[in-house]
Amino acid sequence: MSTAISPSKTSLNQPGLAEESRYVDNDAAQNLKKLGYQQELTRSRGLFHILFMLLAIIAVPFGLAAPIATSLVGGGPAVMLWGWVLVSLATQPLALSLAEICSKYPTSAGAYYWCYRLTSPKRRLISSWINGWLTMVGVWTISLSVTFGTAQLLVAGVGIFHPQWIPTAWQTYLVFMGVSITSTLIGIFMNSLLPMIDIICACWTALGVVVMLVCLSAKAAAGRRSAAFALGHFDPSFSGWTPGWSFFIGLLPPAYTYAAIGMVASMAEEVHSPSVQLPLALSWSIPISFVVGLIFLLPILFTLPDIATLLSVPGGQPIGVLFELIMGSKGGGFGMWLVVFGIGMFCAISICCAASRATWSFARDKAIPLHNVWAQVNHSLGDVPVNANILVLVIQLLLGLIFLGSTAAFNAFVGVAVICLGASYAMPVAASLANGRKDMLDAPFNLGRWGYPINIFAVLWVGFCIVLFSMPAVIPVTQVSMNYASVVFVGFAVISAIWYLINGKRNYHGPPTAHDESEDEKIESEKASSS
């Protein structure tokens, strides 16, 4: 495959960097105008900024640790290790497919814009509407799952020093509120510092996993496991499923970890050279995350405490107890827990930021109720869509109330997020395949002759994940263990359909296109010549 490098990019060591940066930004703004949009946000991110933001969104240690109970239920060490390898390999084609499309259409509108441009004129309006609402539900619920999961981690950290404390639902909800509000306020009032925060996150993650590798391997207070156990032990008895399907159930945490890779497209209008830098970030994020995941998982697997003990932890989040048992002390366990919790907070900040940009963009195209409100950009705070940030926060807090009535809420949030985001990613890839990939011939990041097999595998993998995340983790199914992802998904689908009939059918005309923009320029030119 090949990547085209923008002629406007020059070495950072050359003089006139500020002028060159302005030139690149102006060039990106003109390209955005050709896609139909005006530049409203500030371009403040380069390649490493956007790569580190995507890695913060993926947040490997957090993504694998927060739902670690599911991996243990699904089969234990073999599922955790080889499931990570399998899912990483299977997700790379999806990342490459999204990178290719994103390189040609680098706009914060993301997948629903891609659907509009790649689908036939007869179906593109409804296709973009469906995709847009899949994206909205996906980014709202994935943000919710991250902030909720980080809150559960915080509760687990308290449990290290107070093991007899069993938090009530409302106590967990209050912690969740604190995490959500903090993440949103940082995104609003520290927007100019977010690129630096992403760099700090990358350093925190890199140093953190190395520290954990050394400390967990050195202490091993719960005992050391053999290579046969760490690399191959498989016990599906906790799930109740057959061994084959139990292994697939154990894939939920790694699949969840990679679920939000496409959200980085929502930051396209804040990247200096998005047609080059976004595809590179997408394509490299999976290999880097894979290595980080191995460094995180291997010391845990070789020092893993008794699985039954971990699964019996009050509250259902065993990561705090796991670290305490391996380190042999509450202080040591807290230190390891702090690394994962910090990554969770960084992830919450980045993913809430990306969710706000996706919401703002969909509102900009008049597809959300009160779109005029949510599409506003606050220039005094540094070109921040404040209202969209607030809307994402309010939706999270409202959906979080479900937890007060059902402890299965977190699994539902995870499931519906992966289902919606996966479907939103697969739709434009499938549309490109249906067109014979002719729209991708001039994509700056081109997959070449490998495009067909890569795209086909990506669509099939998403389809498998949708089925997987609709299934309960354990059987027999009870009110607590039931996977309510499909219920939440149907609920949002009904709301979307009703809103389309009430408002969208009359007022939603889809995102603007290059044709629309060229026609406007032609009209302006004709007016100027006539005068």
Coordinates of C-alpha atoms in Angstrom, one line a residue:
M1 CA 0.0 0.0 0.0
S2 CA 1.1 3.6 -0.4
T3 CA 0.6 6.9 1.3
A4 CA 0.8 10.2 -0.5
I5 CA 2.6 12.9 1.4
S6 CA 1.4 16.5 1.2
P7 CA 3.8 18.7 -0.7
S8 CA 3.2 21.4 1.9
K9 CA 4.9 19.3 4.6
T10 CA 8.5 20.2 5.2
S11 CA 11.1 19.4 7.8
L12 CA 10.5 20.8 11.3
N13 CA 14.2 21.9 11.3
Q14 CA 13.7 24.3 8.4
P15 CA 13.3 28.0 9.1
G16 CA 9.9 29.6 8.9
L17 CA 8.1 26.8 10.8
A18 CA 5.2 29.1 11.8
E19 CA 4.7 30.3 8.3
E20 CA 4.8 26.7 7.0
S21 CA 2.3 25.7 9.7
R22 CA -0.1 28.4 8.6
Y23 CA 0.3 27.4 5.0
V24 CA -0.5 23.8 5.8
D25 CA -3.5 24.9 7.9
N26 CA -4.8 27.1 5.1
D27 CA -4.4 24.3 2.7
A28 CA -6.3 22.0 5.0
A29 CA -9.0 24.6 5.4
Q30 CA -9.3 24.9 1.6
N31 CA -9.6 21.2 1.3
L32 CA -12.3 21.2 3.9
K33 CA -14.2 23.9 2.0
K34 CA -14.1 21.6 -1.0
L35 CA -15.9 19.0 1.1
G36 CA -18.6 21.5 1.9
Y37 CA -17.6 22.9 5.3
Q38 CA -16.1 26.1 6.7
Q39 CA -13.2 26.0 9.1
E40 CA -14.6 26.7 12.6
L41 CA -12.2 24.9 14.9
T42 CA -8.5 25.5 15.5
R43 CA -6.0 23.1 13.9
S44 CA -3.6 22.4 16.8
R45 CA -2.6 18.7 16.4
G46 CA 0.2 17.2 14.4
L47 CA 0.9 13.5 13.7
F48 CA 2.1 12.6 17.2
H49 CA -0.7 14.6 18.9
I50 CA -3.4 12.8 17.0
L51 CA -1.7 9.4 17.3
F52 CA -1.3 9.8 21.0
M53 CA -4.9 10.9 21.3
L54 CA -6.0 7.8 19.5
L55 CA -3.8 5.7 21.7
A56 CA -5.4 7.5 24.7
I57 CA -8.9 6.5 23.3
I58 CA -7.8 2.9 22.8
A59 CA -6.3 3.0 26.3
V60 CA -5.1 -0.6 26.3
P61 CA -4.5 -1.2 30.0
F62 CA -7.8 0.3 30.9
G63 CA -9.7 -1.4 28.1
L64 CA -8.4 -4.8 29.1
A65 CA -8.6 -4.2 32.9
A66 CA -12.0 -2.6 33.3
P67 CA -13.9 -5.7 31.9
I68 CA -11.3 -8.2 33.0
A69 CA -13.9 -10.3 34.8
T70 CA -15.4 -11.2 31.4
S71 CA -12.0 -12.5 30.2
L72 CA -11.7 -14.6 33.4
V73 CA -15.3 -15.9 32.9
G74 CA -14.6 -16.7 29.3
G75 CA -11.7 -19.0 30.0
G76 CA -8.9 -17.2 31.7
P77 CA -5.2 -16.9 30.5
A78 CA -5.6 -18.5 27.1
V79 CA -8.5 -16.3 26.2
M80 CA -6.8 -13.2 27.6
L81 CA -3.5 -13.7 25.7
W82 CA -4.5 -15.3 22.4
G83 CA -7.8 -13.4 22.3
W84 CA -5.7 -10.2 22.3
V85 CA -3.6 -11.5 19.5
L86 CA -6.6 -12.6 17.4
V87 CA -8.6 -9.4 17.9
S88 CA -5.5 -7.2 17.2
L89 CA -4.9 -9.0 13.9
A90 CA -8.6 -8.9 13.0
T91 CA -8.9 -5.2 13.8
Q92 CA -6.0 -4.0 11.6
P93 CA -7.9 -4.5 8.3
L94 CA -10.7 -2.3 9.7
A95 CA -8.2 0.4 10.8
L96 CA -6.6 0.4 7.3
S97 CA -10.0 0.5 5.6
L98 CA -11.0 3.6 7.7
A99 CA -7.7 5.2 7.1
E100 CA -8.1 4.9 3.3
I101 CA -11.6 6.5 3.3
C102 CA -10.6 9.1 5.9
S103 CA -7.6 10.2 3.8
K104 CA -10.0 11.2 1.0
Y105 CA -12.8 12.7 3.1
P106 CA -11.0 14.2 6.2
T107 CA -13.9 15.9 8.0
S108 CA -15.2 15.7 11.5
A109 CA -18.5 14.5 10.1
G110 CA -16.8 11.1 9.7
A111 CA -18.6 8.0 8.8
Y112 CA -22.0 9.5 8.0
Y113 CA -20.4 11.9 5.6
W114 CA -18.5 9.0 4.0
C115 CA -21.7 7.1 3.6
Y116 CA -23.3 10.1 1.9
R117 CA -20.5 10.4 -0.6
L118 CA -20.1 6.6 -1.3
T119 CA -23.7 5.5 -1.4
S120 CA -25.9 5.9 -4.5
P121 CA -27.8 9.2 -4.9
K122 CA -31.1 7.3 -4.4
R123 CA -30.1 5.9 -1.0
R124 CA -27.4 8.3 0.3
L125 CA -29.8 10.5 2.4
I126 CA -31.3 7.7 4.5
S127 CA -27.9 6.0 4.6
S128 CA -26.2 9.0 6.1
W129 CA -29.1 9.5 8.5
I130 CA -28.9 5.9 9.8
N131 CA -25.1 6.0 10.0
G132 CA -25.2 9.4 11.7
W133 CA -27.5 8.1 14.4
L134 CA -25.5 4.9 14.8
T135 CA -22.5 7.1 15.3
M136 CA -24.2 9.3 17.9
V137 CA -25.5 6.4 19.9
G138 CA -22.0 4.8 19.6
V139 CA -20.0 7.8 20.8
W140 CA -22.4 8.6 23.6
T141 CA -22.5 5.1 25.0
I142 CA -18.8 4.4 24.5
S143 CA -18.0 7.6 26.4
L144 CA -20.5 6.5 29.0
S145 CA -18.9 3.1 29.3
V146 CA -15.4 4.7 29.8
T147 CA -16.5 7.1 32.4
F148 CA -18.6 4.5 34.1
G149 CA -15.8 2.0 33.9
T150 CA -13.3 4.5 35.4
A151 CA -15.7 5.1 38.2
Q152 CA -15.9 1.4 38.9
L153 CA -12.1 1.4 38.9
L154 CA -12.1 4.1 41.5
V155 CA -14.4 2.1 43.6
A156 CA -12.1 -0.9 43.2
G157 CA -9.2 1.2 44.4
V158 CA -11.1 2.2 47.5
G159 CA -11.8 -1.5 48.0
I160 CA -8.1 -2.2 48.3
F161 CA -8.0 -0.4 51.7
H162 CA -11.6 -1.2 52.6
P163 CA -12.3 -4.7 51.4
Q164 CA -15.5 -5.1 53.4
W165 CA -17.1 -2.0 51.9
I166 CA -19.7 -2.9 49.3
P167 CA -20.7 0.3 47.5
T168 CA -24.4 0.9 46.8
A169 CA -25.6 1.7 43.3
W170 CA -26.1 5.4 44.2
Q171 CA -22.6 5.7 45.6
T172 CA -21.1 4.3 42.4
Y173 CA -23.3 6.7 40.4
L174 CA -22.0 9.7 42.3
V175 CA -18.4 8.6 41.6
F176 CA -19.4 8.2 37.9
M177 CA -20.9 11.8 38.0
G178 CA -17.6 13.1 39.3
V179 CA -15.5 11.4 36.6
S180 CA -17.9 12.5 33.8
I181 CA -18.1 16.1 34.9
T182 CA -14.3 16.3 35.5
S183 CA -13.6 14.9 32.0
T184 CA -16.0 17.3 30.4
L185 CA -14.8 20.4 32.2
I186 CA -11.2 19.7 31.2
G187 CA -12.3 19.3 27.6
I188 CA -14.1 22.7 27.7
F189 CA -11.7 24.9 29.7
M190 CA -8.4 23.3 28.8
N191 CA -9.0 22.7 25.1
S192 CA -5.7 24.3 24.1
L193 CA -3.8 22.0 26.4
L194 CA -5.4 18.8 25.2
P195 CA -2.6 18.0 22.7
M196 CA -0.1 18.3 25.6
I197 CA -2.4 16.1 27.8
D198 CA -2.3 13.4 25.1
I199 CA 1.5 13.5 25.1
I200 CA 1.4 13.2 29.0
C201 CA -1.0 10.2 28.6
A202 CA 1.4 8.5 26.2
C203 CA 4.3 8.9 28.6
W204 CA 2.2 7.8 31.6
T205 CA 1.1 4.7 29.7
A206 CA 4.6 3.8 28.4
L207 CA 6.2 4.2 31.8
G208 CA 3.3 2.7 33.6
V209 CA 3.3 -0.6 31.8
V210 CA 7.0 -0.9 32.2
V211 CA 6.7 -0.3 35.9
M212 CA 4.0 -2.9 36.1
L213 CA 6.0 -5.4 34.2
V214 CA 8.9 -5.0 36.6
C215 CA 6.9 -4.8 39.8
L216 CA 4.4 -7.6 39.1
S217 CA 7.1 -9.9 37.8
A218 CA 9.4 -9.2 40.8
K219 CA 6.9 -9.6 43.6
A220 CA 4.5 -12.4 42.5
A221 CA 3.2 -12.7 46.1
A222 CA 0.3 -14.9 45.0
G223 CA 2.8 -17.3 43.4
R224 CA 4.2 -17.8 40.0
R225 CA 2.5 -19.6 37.2
S226 CA 4.1 -22.0 34.7
A227 CA 4.4 -21.1 31.0
A228 CA 1.8 -23.8 30.3
F229 CA -0.7 -22.1 32.6
A230 CA 0.0 -18.5 31.6
L231 CA 0.0 -19.2 27.9
G232 CA -2.5 -22.1 27.6
H233 CA -4.8 -22.5 30.6
F234 CA -8.4 -22.5 29.5
D235 CA -11.4 -23.1 31.8
P236 CA -14.8 -22.3 30.4
S237 CA -16.8 -23.6 33.4
F238 CA -17.5 -20.1 34.8
S239 CA -19.4 -19.0 31.7
G240 CA -21.6 -22.1 31.3
W241 CA -21.1 -21.9 27.5
T242 CA -19.5 -24.6 25.4
P243 CA -15.7 -24.2 25.2
G244 CA -15.7 -22.8 21.7
W245 CA -18.3 -20.0 22.3
S246 CA -16.8 -19.4 25.8
F247 CA -13.5 -18.4 24.1
F248 CA -15.4 -16.0 21.8
I249 CA -17.1 -14.5 24.9
G250 CA -13.7 -13.9 26.3
L251 CA -12.9 -11.7 23.2
L252 CA -15.2 -9.0 24.5
P253 CA -12.6 -7.0 26.4
P254 CA -10.1 -6.8 23.5
A255 CA -12.8 -6.0 21.0
Y256 CA -14.1 -3.3 23.4
T257 CA -10.6 -1.9 23.6
Y258 CA -10.5 -1.3 19.9
A259 CA -14.1 -0.3 19.5
A260 CA -13.6 3.5 19.2
I261 CA -10.7 3.7 16.8
G262 CA -12.8 5.5 14.2
M263 CA -13.8 8.2 16.6
V264 CA -10.5 9.9 15.8
A265 CA -12.0 11.0 12.5
S266 CA -14.1 13.4 14.5
M267 CA -10.9 15.4 15.2
A268 CA -10.1 15.8 11.5
E269 CA -10.8 19.5 11.5
E270 CA -8.3 20.1 14.3
V271 CA -5.4 18.3 12.6
H272 CA -2.8 20.2 10.6
S273 CA -2.7 17.8 7.6
P274 CA -5.6 15.4 8.2
S275 CA -5.4 13.6 4.8
V276 CA -1.9 12.4 5.7
Q277 CA -1.7 12.4 9.5
L278 CA -5.0 10.7 10.4
P279 CA -4.5 7.7 8.2
L280 CA -1.0 7.2 9.6
A281 CA -2.4 7.4 13.1
L282 CA -5.1 4.9 12.4
S283 CA -2.8 2.4 10.7
W284 CA -0.1 2.5 13.4
S285 CA -2.4 2.6 16.4
I286 CA -3.1 -1.1 16.3
P287 CA 0.5 -2.4 16.1
I288 CA 1.5 -0.1 18.9
S289 CA -1.5 -1.0 21.0
F290 CA -0.8 -4.7 20.4
V291 CA 2.7 -4.4 21.9
V292 CA 1.5 -2.4 24.9
G293 CA -1.2 -5.0 25.5
L294 CA 1.4 -7.8 25.5
I295 CA 3.6 -5.9 28.0
F296 CA 0.5 -5.4 30.2
L297 CA -0.9 -8.9 30.0
L298 CA 2.1 -11.2 30.3
P299 CA 3.2 -10.3 33.9
I300 CA -0.4 -10.6 35.0
L301 CA -0.8 -14.0 33.4
F302 CA 2.4 -15.3 34.9
T303 CA 1.4 -14.1 38.4
L304 CA -2.3 -14.5 38.2
P305 CA -4.1 -15.3 41.6
D306 CA -6.9 -17.8 42.0
I307 CA -9.5 -17.0 39.4
A308 CA -12.5 -18.1 41.6
T309 CA -11.3 -15.7 44.3
L310 CA -11.1 -12.8 41.8
L311 CA -14.6 -13.5 40.5
S312 CA -16.1 -13.5 44.0
V313 CA -14.9 -9.9 44.7
P314 CA -17.9 -7.7 45.9
G315 CA -19.0 -5.2 43.2
G316 CA -17.7 -7.4 40.3
Q317 CA -14.5 -5.4 39.6
P318 CA -11.5 -7.6 40.6
I319 CA -8.6 -5.5 39.3
G320 CA -7.8 -3.8 42.6
V321 CA -7.8 -7.2 44.5
L322 CA -5.8 -8.7 41.7
F323 CA -3.0 -6.2 42.0
E324 CA -3.1 -6.4 45.9
L325 CA -2.7 -10.1 45.8
I326 CA 0.1 -10.1 43.3
M327 CA 2.0 -7.3 45.0
G328 CA 1.5 -8.7 48.5
S329 CA 0.5 -5.4 50.1
K330 CA -2.3 -2.8 49.9
G331 CA 0.2 -0.1 49.0
G332 CA 1.8 -2.1 46.2
G333 CA -1.6 -3.0 44.8
F334 CA -2.7 0.6 45.0
G335 CA 0.4 1.7 43.1
M336 CA -0.4 -0.7 40.2
W337 CA -4.1 0.3 40.3
L338 CA -3.1 3.9 40.1
V339 CA -1.4 3.4 36.7
V340 CA -4.6 1.9 35.2
F341 CA -6.8 4.5 36.8
G342 CA -4.7 7.3 35.4
I343 CA -5.0 5.8 31.9
G344 CA -8.8 5.5 32.5
M345 CA -9.0 9.2 33.3
F346 CA -6.9 10.2 30.2
C347 CA -9.1 8.0 28.1
A348 CA -12.3 9.6 29.5
I349 CA -10.9 13.1 28.7
S350 CA -10.0 12.1 25.1
I351 CA -13.1 10.1 24.3
C352 CA -15.5 12.7 25.7
C353 CA -13.7 15.3 23.5
A354 CA -14.0 13.2 20.4
A355 CA -17.7 12.5 21.2
S356 CA -18.4 16.2 21.5
R357 CA -16.9 16.8 18.0
A358 CA -19.0 14.1 16.5
T359 CA -22.1 15.5 18.1
W360 CA -21.2 19.0 17.0
S361 CA -20.7 17.9 13.5
F362 CA -24.0 16.0 13.2
A363 CA -25.8 19.0 14.7
R364 CA -24.0 21.2 12.1
D365 CA -25.8 19.2 9.5
K366 CA -29.2 19.8 11.2
A367 CA -29.8 16.1 12.2
I368 CA -30.2 16.6 16.0
P369 CA -33.1 18.2 17.8
L370 CA -32.2 21.8 18.7
H371 CA -29.3 21.6 16.2
N372 CA -28.7 25.3 16.3
V373 CA -27.8 25.1 19.9
W374 CA -25.5 22.2 19.8
A375 CA -23.7 23.4 16.6
Q376 CA -22.5 26.6 18.2
V377 CA -18.7 27.1 18.7
N378 CA -17.4 29.2 21.6
H379 CA -14.5 31.2 20.2
S380 CA -13.6 32.9 23.5
L381 CA -12.6 29.5 25.0
G382 CA -10.5 28.6 22.0
D383 CA -13.0 27.4 19.4
V384 CA -14.7 24.8 21.6
P385 CA -18.2 23.4 20.8
V386 CA -19.2 23.9 24.5
N387 CA -22.9 23.1 24.0
A388 CA -22.1 19.8 22.3
N389 CA -19.8 18.9 25.2
I390 CA -22.6 19.7 27.7
L391 CA -25.0 17.6 25.6
V392 CA -22.7 14.6 25.7
L393 CA -22.3 15.0 29.5
V394 CA -26.1 15.3 30.1
I395 CA -26.8 12.2 28.0
Q396 CA -24.1 10.2 29.9
L397 CA -25.6 11.2 33.2
L398 CA -29.1 10.4 32.2
L399 CA -28.2 7.0 30.8
G400 CA -26.1 6.3 33.9
L401 CA -29.3 6.4 35.9
I402 CA -30.0 2.9 34.5
F403 CA -27.4 1.6 36.8
L404 CA -29.5 2.4 39.8
G405 CA -32.0 -0.2 38.6
S406 CA -29.7 -2.7 37.0
T407 CA -26.1 -3.7 37.7
A408 CA -25.9 -5.1 34.2
A409 CA -25.8 -1.5 32.9
F410 CA -22.1 -1.4 32.2
N411 CA -22.2 -4.5 29.9
A412 CA -25.2 -3.0 28.1
F413 CA -23.3 0.3 27.5
V414 CA -20.2 -1.6 26.2
G415 CA -22.3 -3.9 24.0
V416 CA -24.4 -1.2 22.3
A417 CA -21.4 1.1 21.9
V418 CA -19.5 -1.6 20.0
I419 CA -22.5 -2.6 18.0
C420 CA -23.3 0.9 16.9
L421 CA -19.7 2.1 16.2
G422 CA -18.9 -1.1 14.4
A423 CA -21.9 -0.8 12.2
S424 CA -21.1 2.8 11.5
Y425 CA -17.6 1.9 10.4
A426 CA -18.7 -1.1 8.3
M427 CA -21.3 0.9 6.3
P428 CA -19.0 3.2 4.3
V429 CA -16.5 0.3 3.8
A430 CA -19.3 -1.8 2.4
A431 CA -20.5 1.1 0.3
S432 CA -17.0 1.5 -1.2
L433 CA -16.9 -2.3 -2.0
A434 CA -20.4 -2.0 -3.6
N435 CA -19.0 0.7 -5.9
G436 CA -16.1 -1.4 -6.9
R437 CA -13.8 0.8 -4.8
K438 CA -13.6 3.3 -7.7
D439 CA -14.0 6.2 -5.3
M440 CA -10.8 5.1 -3.5
L441 CA -8.6 5.2 -6.6
D442 CA -7.4 8.7 -5.8
A443 CA -7.3 8.4 -2.0
P444 CA -4.0 9.7 -0.6
F445 CA -3.7 6.6 1.6
N446 CA -4.4 3.9 -0.9
L447 CA -4.7 0.2 -0.2
G448 CA -4.0 -0.8 -3.8
R449 CA -4.7 -4.3 -4.9
W450 CA -5.1 -5.4 -1.2
G451 CA -8.1 -3.1 -0.9
Y452 CA -10.7 -5.7 -1.7
P453 CA -9.6 -8.5 0.7
I454 CA -8.9 -6.0 3.5
N455 CA -12.3 -4.3 3.1
I456 CA -14.2 -7.6 2.9
F457 CA -12.5 -9.0 6.0
A458 CA -13.2 -5.7 7.9
V459 CA -16.9 -5.9 7.2
L460 CA -17.1 -9.6 8.1
W461 CA -15.2 -8.9 11.4
V462 CA -17.6 -6.1 12.4
G463 CA -20.6 -8.4 11.6
F464 CA -19.1 -11.1 13.9
C465 CA -18.5 -8.5 16.7
I466 CA -22.1 -7.3 16.5
V467 CA -23.3 -10.9 17.1
L468 CA -20.8 -11.4 19.9
F469 CA -21.7 -8.3 21.8
S470 CA -25.4 -9.2 21.6
M471 CA -24.9 -12.3 23.7
P472 CA -24.8 -12.7 27.5
A473 CA -21.5 -13.5 29.0
V474 CA -22.8 -16.3 31.2
I475 CA -25.7 -18.8 31.1
P476 CA -28.2 -19.6 32.3
V477 CA -29.3 -16.0 31.9
T478 CA -30.7 -14.1 34.8
Q479 CA -32.0 -10.6 35.3
V480 CA -28.5 -9.5 36.4
S481 CA -26.5 -11.4 33.7
M482 CA -28.8 -10.5 30.8
N483 CA -27.1 -8.5 28.0
Y484 CA -29.4 -5.5 27.5
A485 CA -27.3 -4.1 24.6
S486 CA -30.0 -5.1 22.0
V487 CA -32.7 -3.5 24.1
V488 CA -30.8 -0.2 24.3
F489 CA -30.0 -0.4 20.6
V490 CA -33.6 -0.9 19.6
G491 CA -34.6 2.0 21.9
F492 CA -32.3 4.4 20.2
A493 CA -33.3 3.1 16.8
V494 CA -37.0 3.8 17.6
I495 CA -36.1 7.3 18.8
S496 CA -34.1 8.0 15.6
A497 CA -36.9 6.7 13.3
I498 CA -39.5 8.8 15.1
W499 CA -37.3 11.9 14.8
Y500 CA -36.8 11.3 11.1
L501 CA -40.5 11.1 10.5
I502 CA -41.2 14.2 12.6
N503 CA -38.3 16.4 11.5
G504 CA -35.5 14.8 9.6
K505 CA -37.6 13.8 6.5
R506 CA -38.4 17.5 5.9
N507 CA -35.2 19.3 7.2
Y508 CA -32.3 16.9 6.8
H509 CA -30.7 17.2 3.4
G510 CA -27.6 15.4 4.2
P511 CA -24.1 16.8 4.6
P512 CA -22.8 19.3 2.0
T513 CA -20.8 17.9 -0.9
A514 CA -18.0 19.0 -3.1
H515 CA -20.5 19.5 -5.9
D516 CA -22.5 21.9 -3.8
E517 CA -19.4 23.9 -2.9
S518 CA -18.2 24.1 -6.6
E519 CA -21.6 25.3 -7.6
D520 CA -21.5 28.0 -5.0
E521 CA -18.1 29.1 -6.2
K522 CA -19.4 29.1 -9.8
I523 CA -22.3 31.3 -8.8
E524 CA -20.1 33.8 -6.9
S525 CA -17.7 33.9 -9.9
E526 CA -20.6 34.6 -12.3
K527 CA -21.9 37.4 -10.0
A528 CA -18.4 39.0 -9.9
S529 CA -17.9 38.9 -13.7
S530 CA -21.4 40.4 -14.3
S531 CA -20.8 43.2 -12.0

